CSV table of C-alpha atoms in Angstrom, one decimal:
chain,number,residue,atom,x,y,z
A,1,ASP,CA,-19.5,-17.1,-36.4
A,2,THR,CA,-20.6,-13.8,-35.6
A,3,ALA,CA,-23.3,-14.3,-32.8
A,4,VAL,CA,-25.4,-11.2,-32.9
A,5,SER,CA,-24.7,-9.1,-36.2
A,6,GLN,CA,-26.1,-5.6,-37.3
A,7,THR,CA,-25.9,-3.8,-40.6
A,8,PRO,CA,-24.7,-1.2,-41.4
A,9,LYS,CA,-22.1,-0.6,-39.2
A,10,TYR,CA,-21.9,3.2,-39.7
A,11,LEU,CA,-24.9,5.1,-41.2
A,12,VAL,CA,-24.9,8.6,-42.2
A,13,THR,CA,-28.0,10.5,-43.4
A,14,GLN,CA,-29.8,13.9,-43.5
A,15,MET,CA,-32.7,15.2,-41.5
A,16,GLY,CA,-36.0,14.1,-42.4
A,17,ASN,CA,-34.8,10.8,-44.1
A,18,ASP,CA,-36.1,7.4,-43.1
A,19,LYS,CA,-33.3,4.6,-42.5
A,20,SER,CA,-33.3,1.1,-41.1
A,21,ILE,CA,-30.7,-1.0,-38.9
A,22,LYS,CA,-30.9,-4.9,-39.4
A,23,CYS,CA,-30.2,-7.0,-36.6
A,24,GLU,CA,-29.8,-11.0,-36.7
A,25,GLN,CA,-28.8,-13.4,-34.0
A,26,ASN,CA,-27.6,-17.0,-34.6
A,27,LEU,CA,-27.8,-18.2,-31.1
A,28,GLY,CA,-31.3,-19.6,-31.1
A,29,HIS,CA,-32.2,-17.1,-28.3
A,30,ASP,CA,-36.0,-16.0,-27.8
A,31,THR,CA,-35.8,-12.7,-27.1
A,32,MET,CA,-34.2,-9.5,-29.0
A,33,TYR,CA,-33.7,-5.8,-27.9
A,34,TRP,CA,-32.6,-2.6,-29.1
A,35,TYR,CA,-30.7,-0.5,-27.3
A,36,LYS,CA,-29.7,3.2,-27.8
A,37,GLN,CA,-26.3,4.8,-26.4
A,38,ASP,CA,-25.6,8.4,-26.5
A,39,SER,CA,-22.8,10.5,-26.9
A,40,LYS,CA,-22.2,10.3,-23.0
A,41,LYS,CA,-22.1,6.2,-23.1
A,42,PHE,CA,-25.7,6.0,-21.6
A,43,LEU,CA,-27.2,2.8,-22.4
A,44,LYS,CA,-30.8,2.6,-22.7
A,45,ILE,CA,-33.4,0.2,-23.7
A,46,MET,CA,-35.7,0.9,-26.5
A,47,PHE,CA,-37.6,-2.2,-27.3
A,48,SER,CA,-37.5,-5.7,-26.5
A,49,TYR,CA,-39.1,-8.9,-28.6
A,50,ASN,CA,-39.9,-12.1,-27.6
A,51,ASN,CA,-40.9,-14.9,-30.0
A,52,LYS,CA,-41.8,-11.8,-32.6
A,53,GLU,CA,-44.1,-10.6,-29.8
A,54,LEU,CA,-43.2,-6.8,-28.5
A,55,ILE,CA,-42.5,-7.0,-24.7
A,56,ILE,CA,-40.8,-3.7,-24.0
A,57,ASN,CA,-41.6,-0.3,-25.4
A,58,GLU,CA,-39.8,2.2,-23.4
A,59,THR,CA,-41.5,5.6,-24.2
A,60,VAL,CA,-39.7,5.9,-27.6
A,61,PRO,CA,-40.8,8.2,-30.3
A,62,ASN,CA,-43.5,6.2,-32.4
A,63,ARG,CA,-41.0,7.3,-35.5
A,64,PHE,CA,-38.7,4.2,-34.3
A,65,SER,CA,-40.7,1.1,-35.2
A,66,PRO,CA,-39.2,-2.2,-34.4
A,67,LYS,CA,-40.0,-5.2,-36.8
A,68,SER,CA,-39.4,-8.9,-36.2
A,69,PRO,CA,-40.3,-11.2,-39.3
A,70,ASP,CA,-38.8,-14.4,-37.3
A,71,LYS,CA,-37.3,-14.8,-33.7
A,72,ALA,CA,-33.8,-14.7,-35.4
A,73,HIS,CA,-34.2,-11.1,-36.7
A,74,LEU,CA,-35.1,-7.7,-35.2
A,75,ASN,CA,-34.9,-4.8,-37.5
A,76,LEU,CA,-35.1,-0.9,-36.4
A,77,HIS,CA,-36.8,1.3,-38.7
A,78,ILE,CA,-37.0,5.1,-38.3
A,79,ASN,CA,-39.1,7.7,-39.8
A,80,SER,CA,-38.2,11.2,-40.2
A,81,LEU,CA,-34.8,11.4,-38.6
A,82,GLU,CA,-33.7,14.1,-36.2
A,83,LEU,CA,-30.3,15.4,-35.2
A,84,GLY,CA,-31.1,13.7,-31.5
A,85,ASP,CA,-31.6,10.4,-33.1
A,86,SER,CA,-27.5,10.3,-33.4
A,87,ALA,CA,-26.3,7.6,-31.6
A,88,VAL,CA,-25.0,4.0,-31.7
A,89,TYR,CA,-27.8,1.7,-31.8
A,90,PHE,CA,-27.1,-1.7,-30.0
A,91,CYS,CA,-29.1,-4.9,-30.8
A,92,ALA,CA,-28.7,-7.6,-28.3
A,93,SER,CA,-30.4,-11.2,-27.5
A,94,SER,CA,-31.0,-13.4,-24.4
A,95,GLN,CA,-32.6,-17.0,-23.9
A,96,ASP,CA,-35.4,-18.1,-22.1
A,97,PHE,CA,-37.4,-15.2,-21.7
A,98,GLY,CA,-40.2,-15.7,-18.6
A,99,THR,CA,-37.8,-17.8,-16.4
A,100,HIS,CA,-37.6,-15.4,-13.8
A,101,SER,CA,-34.0,-15.9,-13.9
A,102,TYR,CA,-31.6,-13.5,-15.4
A,103,ASN,CA,-30.3,-14.3,-18.8
A,104,GLU,CA,-27.0,-13.0,-20.1
A,105,GLN,CA,-27.8,-10.4,-23.1
A,106,PHE,CA,-25.3,-10.7,-25.9
A,107,PHE,CA,-24.5,-7.4,-27.6
A,108,GLY,CA,-24.0,-6.9,-31.2
A,109,PRO,CA,-21.5,-4.5,-32.5
A,110,GLY,CA,-23.4,-1.6,-32.8
A,111,THR,CA,-24.5,0.7,-35.3
A,112,ARG,CA,-23.3,4.3,-35.3
A,113,LEU,CA,-26.0,6.6,-36.6
A,114,THR,CA,-25.1,10.2,-37.2
A,115,VAL,CA,-27.8,12.5,-38.4
A,116,LEU,CA,-26.8,15.7,-40.5
B,1,GLN,CA,-35.1,9.1,-12.8
B,2,GLN,CA,-31.7,7.2,-12.8
B,3,GLN,CA,-32.4,3.9,-10.8
B,4,VAL,CA,-28.8,2.9,-11.1
B,5,LYS,CA,-26.3,5.4,-9.9
B,6,GLN,CA,-22.9,4.7,-11.1
B,7,SER,CA,-19.6,6.3,-10.1
B,8,PRO,CA,-16.9,7.7,-11.2
B,9,GLN,CA,-17.8,8.4,-14.8
B,10,SER,CA,-13.9,8.3,-15.4
B,11,LEU,CA,-11.2,6.5,-13.7
B,12,ILE,CA,-7.1,6.5,-14.4
B,13,VAL,CA,-5.4,3.7,-12.6
B,14,GLN,CA,-1.7,3.0,-12.7
B,15,LYS,CA,-0.8,-0.6,-13.8
B,16,GLY,CA,-0.8,-2.8,-11.3
B,17,GLY,CA,-3.5,-1.1,-9.0
B,18,ILE,CA,-6.8,-1.3,-8.1
B,19,SER,CA,-10.0,0.1,-9.8
B,20,ILE,CA,-12.8,0.3,-7.9
B,21,ILE,CA,-16.1,1.2,-9.4
B,22,ASN,CA,-19.3,2.0,-7.3
B,23,CYS,CA,-23.2,1.8,-7.9
B,24,ALA,CA,-26.0,2.3,-5.9
B,25,TYR,CA,-29.9,1.3,-6.7
B,26,GLU,CA,-33.1,2.5,-5.4
B,27,ASN,CA,-35.3,-0.4,-6.6
B,28,THR,CA,-35.5,-3.0,-3.7
B,29,ALA,CA,-37.3,-5.3,-6.4
B,30,PHE,CA,-33.7,-5.8,-8.2
B,31,ASP,CA,-32.4,-9.1,-7.7
B,32,TYR,CA,-29.6,-9.9,-10.0
B,33,PHE,CA,-26.6,-7.2,-10.6
B,34,PRO,CA,-24.4,-7.7,-13.6
B,35,TRP,CA,-21.4,-5.8,-14.7
B,36,TYR,CA,-20.7,-5.4,-18.4
B,37,GLN,CA,-18.0,-4.4,-20.0
B,38,GLN,CA,-17.4,-2.3,-23.5
B,39,PHE,CA,-14.3,-2.0,-25.5
B,40,PRO,CA,-13.9,0.9,-28.0
B,41,GLY,CA,-16.0,0.1,-31.1
B,42,LYS,CA,-17.7,-3.1,-29.3
B,43,GLY,CA,-21.1,-4.2,-27.9
B,44,PRO,CA,-21.1,-4.6,-24.2
B,45,ALA,CA,-20.3,-7.8,-22.9
B,46,LEU,CA,-21.1,-9.8,-19.6
B,47,LEU,CA,-18.0,-9.4,-17.2
B,48,ILE,CA,-19.4,-10.9,-13.7
B,49,ALA,CA,-22.6,-10.9,-11.6
B,50,ILE,CA,-24.2,-11.3,-8.3
B,51,ARG,CA,-27.3,-12.0,-6.6
B,52,PRO,CA,-28.2,-10.2,-3.5
B,53,ASP,CA,-27.8,-13.2,-1.1
B,54,VAL,CA,-23.9,-13.1,-1.5
B,55,SER,CA,-22.0,-10.4,-0.3
B,56,GLU,CA,-19.0,-11.1,-2.7
B,57,LYS,CA,-18.2,-12.9,-5.8
B,58,LYS,CA,-14.9,-13.1,-7.5
B,59,GLU,CA,-13.5,-14.4,-11.2
B,60,GLY,CA,-9.9,-13.9,-11.2
B,61,ARG,CA,-9.3,-10.6,-10.8
B,62,PHE,CA,-12.8,-9.2,-10.8
B,63,THR,CA,-14.5,-9.2,-7.5
B,64,ILE,CA,-18.1,-7.8,-6.9
B,65,SER,CA,-18.9,-6.8,-3.5
B,66,PHE,CA,-22.6,-6.2,-2.5
B,67,ASN,CA,-23.9,-4.4,0.7
B,68,LYS,CA,-27.8,-5.1,0.4
B,69,SER,CA,-28.8,-3.0,3.4
B,70,ALA,CA,-27.2,-0.2,1.8
B,71,LYS,CA,-28.3,-1.1,-1.6
B,72,GLN,CA,-24.7,-0.6,-2.7
B,73,PHE,CA,-22.2,-2.7,-5.1
B,74,SER,CA,-18.9,-2.3,-6.5
B,75,LEU,CA,-16.4,-3.8,-8.7
B,76,HIS,CA,-12.9,-4.2,-7.8
B,77,ILE,CA,-10.3,-5.0,-10.6
B,78,MET,CA,-7.2,-6.1,-8.8
B,79,ASP,CA,-3.6,-6.0,-10.5
B,80,SER,CA,-5.5,-3.7,-13.1
B,81,GLN,CA,-3.7,-4.2,-16.8
B,82,PRO,CA,-3.7,-1.8,-19.7
B,83,GLY,CA,-6.0,-4.5,-21.4
B,84,ASP,CA,-8.6,-3.5,-18.9
B,85,SER,CA,-8.9,-0.2,-20.0
B,86,ALA,CA,-12.6,-0.3,-21.1
B,87,THR,CA,-16.3,1.5,-20.3
B,88,TYR,CA,-17.8,-0.6,-17.4
B,89,PHE,CA,-21.6,-0.7,-16.7
B,90,CYS,CA,-23.2,-1.8,-13.6
B,91,ALA,CA,-26.7,-2.9,-14.1
B,92,ALA,CA,-29.6,-4.4,-12.5
B,93,TYR,CA,-32.6,-6.6,-13.1
B,94,HIS,CA,-35.8,-8.1,-11.4
B,95,SER,CA,-37.3,-11.0,-12.1
B,96,GLY,CA,-40.6,-10.6,-13.9
B,97,GLY,CA,-39.4,-7.3,-15.4
B,98,TYR,CA,-39.4,-9.1,-18.6
B,99,GLN,CA,-35.5,-9.5,-19.0
B,100,LYS,CA,-35.1,-5.6,-18.7
B,101,VAL,CA,-31.8,-4.5,-17.6
B,102,THR,CA,-31.3,-0.8,-15.9
B,103,PHE,CA,-27.8,0.1,-16.6
B,104,GLY,CA,-25.6,2.4,-14.8
B,105,ILE,CA,-24.2,5.5,-16.9
B,106,GLY,CA,-20.7,4.0,-17.1
B,107,THR,CA,-17.5,4.0,-16.1
B,108,LYS,CA,-14.6,4.9,-18.7
B,109,LEU,CA,-11.3,3.2,-17.1
B,110,GLN,CA,-8.1,3.8,-18.3
B,111,VAL,CA,-5.1,1.9,-17.0
B,112,ILE,CA,-1.9,3.6,-17.8
B,113,PRO,CA,1.6,1.6,-17.9
């Protein structure tokens, strides 16, 4: 069973299009995240949701809009795609938000987005 | 501003050798330091982690050394194997940070036979 799954795995699209990436976790975790990994492998957090509530929003253009229909899902919608959006996007989840102790983040397999 | 600085960015080690990756941090509020391992085409996965009240933690061939006064920590991979070839990320976290983890830039390790 896949703990954190993402679809699609690959996404190739034209500049200006709108696209979505879906994420689901079956770990029963309370917190989910979106990370962007650029071509140099740098991994940077974009958003974090806890029980469907936005907790972290890291200076991400408002073309990016996360949506959490329930605590097991966190989707990422991107409007008006730009060349610089090309990257690998990782979804992750962790348990027990707010316990003031680190909880392991479990990452999905990633979605490679290529904007032409 | 890169809050966690990691070096080297790439590393080639002979099989059986010791791989060493170094990280330094600036924010003294960080109180947990995990290392993640990422294989090509996969998401990062937690490898080993340490709290700043401990100077060393060992799990199998992997050891974290931590120097709180210098605000530095490092990952040592003993008896490196080709299967260890991956990208390694050091990271830092502080409680009260809403589970936000700051990652280093990553080190691509290649272990050659």
